[in-house]
Every structure is written in C-alpha cells, then in structure tokens.
PDB file of C-alpha atoms in Angstrom:
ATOM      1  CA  UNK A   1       0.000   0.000   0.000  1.00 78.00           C
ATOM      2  CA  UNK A   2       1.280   3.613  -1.055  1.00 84.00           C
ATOM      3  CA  UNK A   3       0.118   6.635  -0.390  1.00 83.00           C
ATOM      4  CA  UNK A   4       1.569  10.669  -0.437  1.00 84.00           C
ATOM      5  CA  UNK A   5       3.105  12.091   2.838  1.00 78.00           C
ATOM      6  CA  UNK A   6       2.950  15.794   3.427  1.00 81.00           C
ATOM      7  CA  UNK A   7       5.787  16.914   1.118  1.00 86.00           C
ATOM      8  CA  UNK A   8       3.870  15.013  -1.907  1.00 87.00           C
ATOM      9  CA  UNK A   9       6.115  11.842  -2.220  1.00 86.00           C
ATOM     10  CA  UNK A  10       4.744   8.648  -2.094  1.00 88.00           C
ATOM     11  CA  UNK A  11       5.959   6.335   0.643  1.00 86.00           C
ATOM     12  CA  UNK A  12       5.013   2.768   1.839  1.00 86.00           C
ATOM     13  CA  UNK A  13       2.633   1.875   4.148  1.00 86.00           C
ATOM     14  CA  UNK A  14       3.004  -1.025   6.432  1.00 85.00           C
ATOM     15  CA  UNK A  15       0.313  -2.915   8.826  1.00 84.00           C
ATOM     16  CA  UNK A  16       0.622  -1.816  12.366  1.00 84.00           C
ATOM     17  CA  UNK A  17      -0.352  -2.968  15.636  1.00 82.00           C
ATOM     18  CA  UNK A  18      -2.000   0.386  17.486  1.00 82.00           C
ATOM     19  CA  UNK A  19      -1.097  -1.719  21.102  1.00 80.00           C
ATOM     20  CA  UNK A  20       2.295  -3.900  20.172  1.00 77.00           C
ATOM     21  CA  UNK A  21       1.854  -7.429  20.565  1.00 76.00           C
ATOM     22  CA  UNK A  22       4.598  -7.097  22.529  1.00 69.00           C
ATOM     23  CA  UNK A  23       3.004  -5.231  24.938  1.00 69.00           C
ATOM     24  CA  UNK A  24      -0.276  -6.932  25.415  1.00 76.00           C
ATOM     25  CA  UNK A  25      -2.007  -5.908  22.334  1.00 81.00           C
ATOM     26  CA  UNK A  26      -4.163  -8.420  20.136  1.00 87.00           C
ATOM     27  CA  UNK A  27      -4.200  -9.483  16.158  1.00 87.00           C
ATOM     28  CA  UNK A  28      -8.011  -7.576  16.475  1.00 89.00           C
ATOM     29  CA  UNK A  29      -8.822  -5.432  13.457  1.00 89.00           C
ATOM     30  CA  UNK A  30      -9.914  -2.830  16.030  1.00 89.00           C
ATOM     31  CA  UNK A  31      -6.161  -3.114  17.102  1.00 86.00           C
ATOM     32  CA  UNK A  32      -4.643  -2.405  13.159  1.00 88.00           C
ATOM     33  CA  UNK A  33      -3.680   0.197  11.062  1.00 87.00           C
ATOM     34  CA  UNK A  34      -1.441   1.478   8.489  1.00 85.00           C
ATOM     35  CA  UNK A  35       1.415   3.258   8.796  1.00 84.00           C
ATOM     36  CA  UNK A  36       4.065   4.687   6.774  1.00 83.00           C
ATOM     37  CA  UNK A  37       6.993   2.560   7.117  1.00 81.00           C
ATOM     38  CA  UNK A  38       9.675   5.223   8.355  1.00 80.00           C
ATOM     39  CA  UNK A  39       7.055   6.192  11.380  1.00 80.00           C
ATOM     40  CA  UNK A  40       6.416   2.251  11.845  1.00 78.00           C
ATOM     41  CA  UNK A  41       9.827   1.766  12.530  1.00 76.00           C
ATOM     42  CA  UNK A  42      10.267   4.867  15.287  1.00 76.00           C
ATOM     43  CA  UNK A  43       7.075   3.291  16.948  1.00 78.00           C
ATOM     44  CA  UNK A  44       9.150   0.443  17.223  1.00 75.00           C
ATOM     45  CA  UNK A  45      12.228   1.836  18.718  1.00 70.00           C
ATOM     46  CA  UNK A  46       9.686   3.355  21.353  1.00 73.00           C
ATOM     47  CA  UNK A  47       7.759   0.079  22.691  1.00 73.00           C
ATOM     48  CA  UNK A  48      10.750  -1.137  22.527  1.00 70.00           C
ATOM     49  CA  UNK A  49      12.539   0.413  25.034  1.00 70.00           C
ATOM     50  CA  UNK A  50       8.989   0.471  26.766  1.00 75.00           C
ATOM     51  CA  UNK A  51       9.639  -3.726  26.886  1.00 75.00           C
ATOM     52  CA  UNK A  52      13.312  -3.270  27.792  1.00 72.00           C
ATOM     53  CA  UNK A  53      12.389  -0.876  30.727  1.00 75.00           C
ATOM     54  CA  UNK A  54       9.008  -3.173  31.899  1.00 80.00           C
ATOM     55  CA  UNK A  55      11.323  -6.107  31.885  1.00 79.00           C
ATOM     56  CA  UNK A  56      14.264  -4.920  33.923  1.00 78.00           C
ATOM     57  CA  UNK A  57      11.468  -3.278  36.201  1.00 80.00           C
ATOM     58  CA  UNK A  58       9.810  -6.763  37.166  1.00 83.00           C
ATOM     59  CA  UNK A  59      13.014  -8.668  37.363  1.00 81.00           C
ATOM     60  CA  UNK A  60      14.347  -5.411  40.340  1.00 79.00           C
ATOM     61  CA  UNK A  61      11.089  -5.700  41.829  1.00 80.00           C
ATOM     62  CA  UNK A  62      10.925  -9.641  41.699  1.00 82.00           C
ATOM     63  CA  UNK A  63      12.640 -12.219  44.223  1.00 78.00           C
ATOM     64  CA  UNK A  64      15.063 -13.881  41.232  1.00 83.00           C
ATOM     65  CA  UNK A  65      18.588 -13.479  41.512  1.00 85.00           C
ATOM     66  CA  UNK A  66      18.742 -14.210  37.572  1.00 84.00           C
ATOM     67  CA  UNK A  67      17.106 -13.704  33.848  1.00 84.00           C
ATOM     68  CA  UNK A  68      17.270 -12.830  30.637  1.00 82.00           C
ATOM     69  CA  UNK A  69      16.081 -10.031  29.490  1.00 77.00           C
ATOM     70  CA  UNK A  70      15.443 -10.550  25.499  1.00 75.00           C
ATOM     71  CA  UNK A  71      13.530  -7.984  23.118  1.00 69.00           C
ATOM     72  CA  UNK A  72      13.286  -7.818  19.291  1.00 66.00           C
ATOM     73  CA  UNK A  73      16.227  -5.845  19.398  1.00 67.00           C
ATOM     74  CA  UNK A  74      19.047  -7.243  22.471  1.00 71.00           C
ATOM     75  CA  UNK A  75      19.033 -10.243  24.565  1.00 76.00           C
ATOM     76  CA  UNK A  76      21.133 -10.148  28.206  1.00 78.00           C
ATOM     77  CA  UNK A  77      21.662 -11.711  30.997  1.00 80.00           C
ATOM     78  CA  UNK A  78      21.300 -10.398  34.132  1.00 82.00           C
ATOM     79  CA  UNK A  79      22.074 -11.139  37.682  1.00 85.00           C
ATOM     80  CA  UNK A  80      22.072  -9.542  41.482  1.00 86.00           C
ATOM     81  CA  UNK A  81      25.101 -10.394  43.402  1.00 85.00           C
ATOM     82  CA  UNK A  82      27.497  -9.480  46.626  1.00 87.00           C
ATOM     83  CA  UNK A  83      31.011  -9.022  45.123  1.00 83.00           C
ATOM     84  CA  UNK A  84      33.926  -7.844  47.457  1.00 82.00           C
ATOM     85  CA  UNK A  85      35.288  -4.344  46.760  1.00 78.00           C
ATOM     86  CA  UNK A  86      38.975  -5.461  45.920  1.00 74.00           C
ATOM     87  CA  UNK A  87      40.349  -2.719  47.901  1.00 77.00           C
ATOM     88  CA  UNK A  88      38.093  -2.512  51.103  1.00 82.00           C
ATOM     89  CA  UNK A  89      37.074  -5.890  50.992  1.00 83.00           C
ATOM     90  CA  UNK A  90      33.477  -4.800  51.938  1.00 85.00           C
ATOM     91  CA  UNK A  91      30.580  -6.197  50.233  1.00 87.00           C
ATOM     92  CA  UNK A  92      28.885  -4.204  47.459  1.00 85.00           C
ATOM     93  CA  UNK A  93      25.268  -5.570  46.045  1.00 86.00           C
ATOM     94  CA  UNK A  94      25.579  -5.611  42.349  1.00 85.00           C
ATOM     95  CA  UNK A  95      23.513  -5.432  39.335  1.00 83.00           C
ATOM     96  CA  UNK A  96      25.622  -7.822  36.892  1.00 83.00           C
ATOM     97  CA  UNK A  97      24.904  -7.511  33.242  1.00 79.00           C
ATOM     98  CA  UNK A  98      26.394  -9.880  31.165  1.00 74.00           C
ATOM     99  CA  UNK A  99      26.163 -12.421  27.999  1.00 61.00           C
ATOM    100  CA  UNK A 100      24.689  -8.883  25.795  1.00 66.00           C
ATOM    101  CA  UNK A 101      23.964  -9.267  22.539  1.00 66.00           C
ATOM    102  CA  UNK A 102      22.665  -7.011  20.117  1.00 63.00           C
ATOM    103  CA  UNK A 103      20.300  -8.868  17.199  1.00 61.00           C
ATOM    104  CA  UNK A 104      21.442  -5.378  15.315  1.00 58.00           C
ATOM    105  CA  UNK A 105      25.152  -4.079  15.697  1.00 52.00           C
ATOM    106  CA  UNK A 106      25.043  -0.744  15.636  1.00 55.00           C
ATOM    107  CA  UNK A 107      21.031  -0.123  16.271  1.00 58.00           C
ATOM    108  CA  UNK A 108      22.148   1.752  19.753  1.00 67.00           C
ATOM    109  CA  UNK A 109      19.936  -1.016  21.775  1.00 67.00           C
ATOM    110  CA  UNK A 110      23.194  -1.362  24.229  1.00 68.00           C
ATOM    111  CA  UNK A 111      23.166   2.452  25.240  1.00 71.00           C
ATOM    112  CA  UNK A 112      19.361   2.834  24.842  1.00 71.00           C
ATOM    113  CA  UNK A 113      19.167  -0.331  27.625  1.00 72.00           C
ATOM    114  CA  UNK A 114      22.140   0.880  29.381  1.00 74.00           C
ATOM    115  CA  UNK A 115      20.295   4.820  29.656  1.00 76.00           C
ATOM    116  CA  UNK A 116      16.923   3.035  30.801  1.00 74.00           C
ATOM    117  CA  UNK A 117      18.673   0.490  33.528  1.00 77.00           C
ATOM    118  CA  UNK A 118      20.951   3.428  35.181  1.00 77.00           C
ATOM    119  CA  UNK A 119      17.703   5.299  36.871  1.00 79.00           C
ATOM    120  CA  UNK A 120      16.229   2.373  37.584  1.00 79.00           C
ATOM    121  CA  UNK A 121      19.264   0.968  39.525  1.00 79.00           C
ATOM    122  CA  UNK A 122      19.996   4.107  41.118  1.00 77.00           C
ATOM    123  CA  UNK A 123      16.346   5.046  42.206  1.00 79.00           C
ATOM    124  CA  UNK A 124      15.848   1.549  43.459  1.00 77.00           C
ATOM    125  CA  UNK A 125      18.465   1.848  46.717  1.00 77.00           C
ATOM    126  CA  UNK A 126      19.605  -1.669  46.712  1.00 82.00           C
ATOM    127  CA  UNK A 127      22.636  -2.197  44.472  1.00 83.00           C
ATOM    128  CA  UNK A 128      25.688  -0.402  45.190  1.00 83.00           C
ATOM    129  CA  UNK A 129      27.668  -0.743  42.457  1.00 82.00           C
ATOM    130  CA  UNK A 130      27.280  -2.561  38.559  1.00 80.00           C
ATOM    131  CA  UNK A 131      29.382  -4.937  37.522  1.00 79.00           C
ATOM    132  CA  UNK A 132      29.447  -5.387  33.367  1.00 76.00           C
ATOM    133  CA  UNK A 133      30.864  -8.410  32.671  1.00 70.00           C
ATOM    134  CA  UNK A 134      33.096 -10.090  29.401  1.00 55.00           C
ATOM    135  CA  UNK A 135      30.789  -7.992  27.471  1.00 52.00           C
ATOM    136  CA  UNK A 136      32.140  -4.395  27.481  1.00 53.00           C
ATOM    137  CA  UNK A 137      35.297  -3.108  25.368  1.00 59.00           C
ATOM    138  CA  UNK A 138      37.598   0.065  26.124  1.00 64.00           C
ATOM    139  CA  UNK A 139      35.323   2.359  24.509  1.00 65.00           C
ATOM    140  CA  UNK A 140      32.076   0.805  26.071  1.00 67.00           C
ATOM    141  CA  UNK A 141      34.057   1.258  29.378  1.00 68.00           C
ATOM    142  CA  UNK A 142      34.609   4.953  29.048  1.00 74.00           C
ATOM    143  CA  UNK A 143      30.812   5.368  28.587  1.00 74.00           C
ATOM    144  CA  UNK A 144      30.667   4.621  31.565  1.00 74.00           C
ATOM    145  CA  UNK A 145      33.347   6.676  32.744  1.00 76.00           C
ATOM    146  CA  UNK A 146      31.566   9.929  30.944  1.00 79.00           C
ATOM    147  CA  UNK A 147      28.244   8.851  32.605  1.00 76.00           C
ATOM    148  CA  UNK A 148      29.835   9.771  35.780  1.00 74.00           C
ATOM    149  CA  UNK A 149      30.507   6.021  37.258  1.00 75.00           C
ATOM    150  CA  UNK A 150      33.375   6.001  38.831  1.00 76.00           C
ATOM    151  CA  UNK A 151      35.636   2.416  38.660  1.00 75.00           C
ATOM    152  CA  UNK A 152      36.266   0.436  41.159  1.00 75.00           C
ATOM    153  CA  UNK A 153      39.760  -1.079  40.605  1.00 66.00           C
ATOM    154  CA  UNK A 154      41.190  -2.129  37.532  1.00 62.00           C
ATOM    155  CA  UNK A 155      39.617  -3.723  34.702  1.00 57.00           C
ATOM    156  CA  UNK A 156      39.363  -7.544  34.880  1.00 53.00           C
ATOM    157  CA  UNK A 157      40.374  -9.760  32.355  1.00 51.00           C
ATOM    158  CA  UNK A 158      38.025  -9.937  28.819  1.00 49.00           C
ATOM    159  CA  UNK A 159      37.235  -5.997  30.360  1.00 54.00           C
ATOM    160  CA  UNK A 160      35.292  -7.283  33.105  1.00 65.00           C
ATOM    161  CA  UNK A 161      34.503  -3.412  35.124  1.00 69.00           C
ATOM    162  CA  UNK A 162      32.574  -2.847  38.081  1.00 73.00           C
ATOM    163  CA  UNK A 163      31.707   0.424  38.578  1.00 73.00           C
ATOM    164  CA  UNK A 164      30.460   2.327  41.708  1.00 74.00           C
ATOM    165  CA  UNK A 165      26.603   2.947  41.143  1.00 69.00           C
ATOM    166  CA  UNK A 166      25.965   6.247  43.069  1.00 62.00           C
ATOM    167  CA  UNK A 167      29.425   7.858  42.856  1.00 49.00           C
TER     168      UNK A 167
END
C-alpha cells in the first residue's frame, strides 16, 4: 500500500499494531492500522525500550537473583550479586549484566538499555555498584566513565569493570 506524505512523495505503508503485541495488544482489526513505514519503525524503537524498561522493572522488583532479558532488538543476561570491593574488601550488592547481545550491531539497543537500567538501579536503593561483565570493550568502558561512574579497581580480564553505582 502507497500513499503521499505531506511533502507530496509517495511512501510505503506497512500494517501496524495500534497496542504492540509485545506489549499486550491483540491481532483484532480494532487493534490495526497502516502506517508509513519510516514512522512504523520509530514506533518500534519506542515500545521497545517500553519492553526493555518493563522487563528490567519486574526482574528489580521480583525475588530472582537471575534472567534474561530478550527484546526484538538485544538479549542479556542479568544477575544480582554481593562481590567484594577489591580494595576494602566490603561487600557491594551488584547489578551484573552480562552475555549482551545485540540482534542489530550498531542499532544503539546497548546504550538505549544501558540509559533506561541506570535510573532504575539508582532510584531503586539496593545495588551499590554494577558490575558489566566479558561484554564491554575500552570504549564501552569509558561510557561509563563519561556517565559519571566512577571504577572500582582495575579492569578484569576480557574488560570485566565494576563500577560504583551512586558515585
């Protein structure tokens, strides 16, 4: 299906869910419409990182020390654990993210999970630090590092990091 956007070009038209399916919504025709394919695709991005957020929401608020977390878009593992602060030799609670990968190199779903899971972590009160594990490289390191995370100790082999969550 083609139609004629605002400036007068034609464009494609796709089928779209109004409610993704991914977020409850049915195969209805009350639930369908069309859309033109570049504004189909932003829609995505959005629920998207709607799913992302929902799913590292319930797995905070929930009792399991482990899942995965897997959208259209990134799949990654994710864990709470007590490390030791290699310095202090306290115990930090840690958010561990590891195993990520990205279904689309490139697509920004590492830095659009990583912007979502930061608040989260931070507004919920009970992790103290993150720990990102076999899954980060230098550059992915000094994201964090801009963000304002400050490192604790050096980085482990593979670049494991574990980074200081309210510093």
């Amino acid at each position: 299906l083609w139609g004629v956007d605002s400036d007068g070009d034609e464009v494609l038209f796709t089928h779209d869910h109004t409610l993704a399916r991914s977020l409850g919504g049915s195969d209805h025709i009350e639930n369908t419409t069309t859309m033109c394919t570049v504004c189909n695709f932003k829609k995505s991005l959005v629920e998207t990182k709607i799913l992302e957020i929902q799913k590292i929401e319930q797995f905070i608020a929930s009792g399991a020390r482990n899942t995965w977390i897997n959208t259209n878009e990134i799949n990654i593992f994710v864990r709470k654990s007590i490390r030791v602060h290699p310095k202090t030799r306290n115990h930090l609670n840690c958010f561990d993210i590891a195993n990520v990968n990205a279904k689309s190199p490139g697509s920004g779903a590492f830095t659009r999970v990583f912007e979502a899971l930061i608040p989260l972590l931070k507004s919920n009160g009970n992790f103290d630090a993150i720990f990102v594990e076999s899954v980060i490289n230098e550059s992915f390191r000094d994201w964090f590092v801009k963000k304002g995370f400050e490192p604790i100790g050096q980085p482990e082999a593979n670049w494991n990091a574990l980074f200081y969550l309210n510093s």
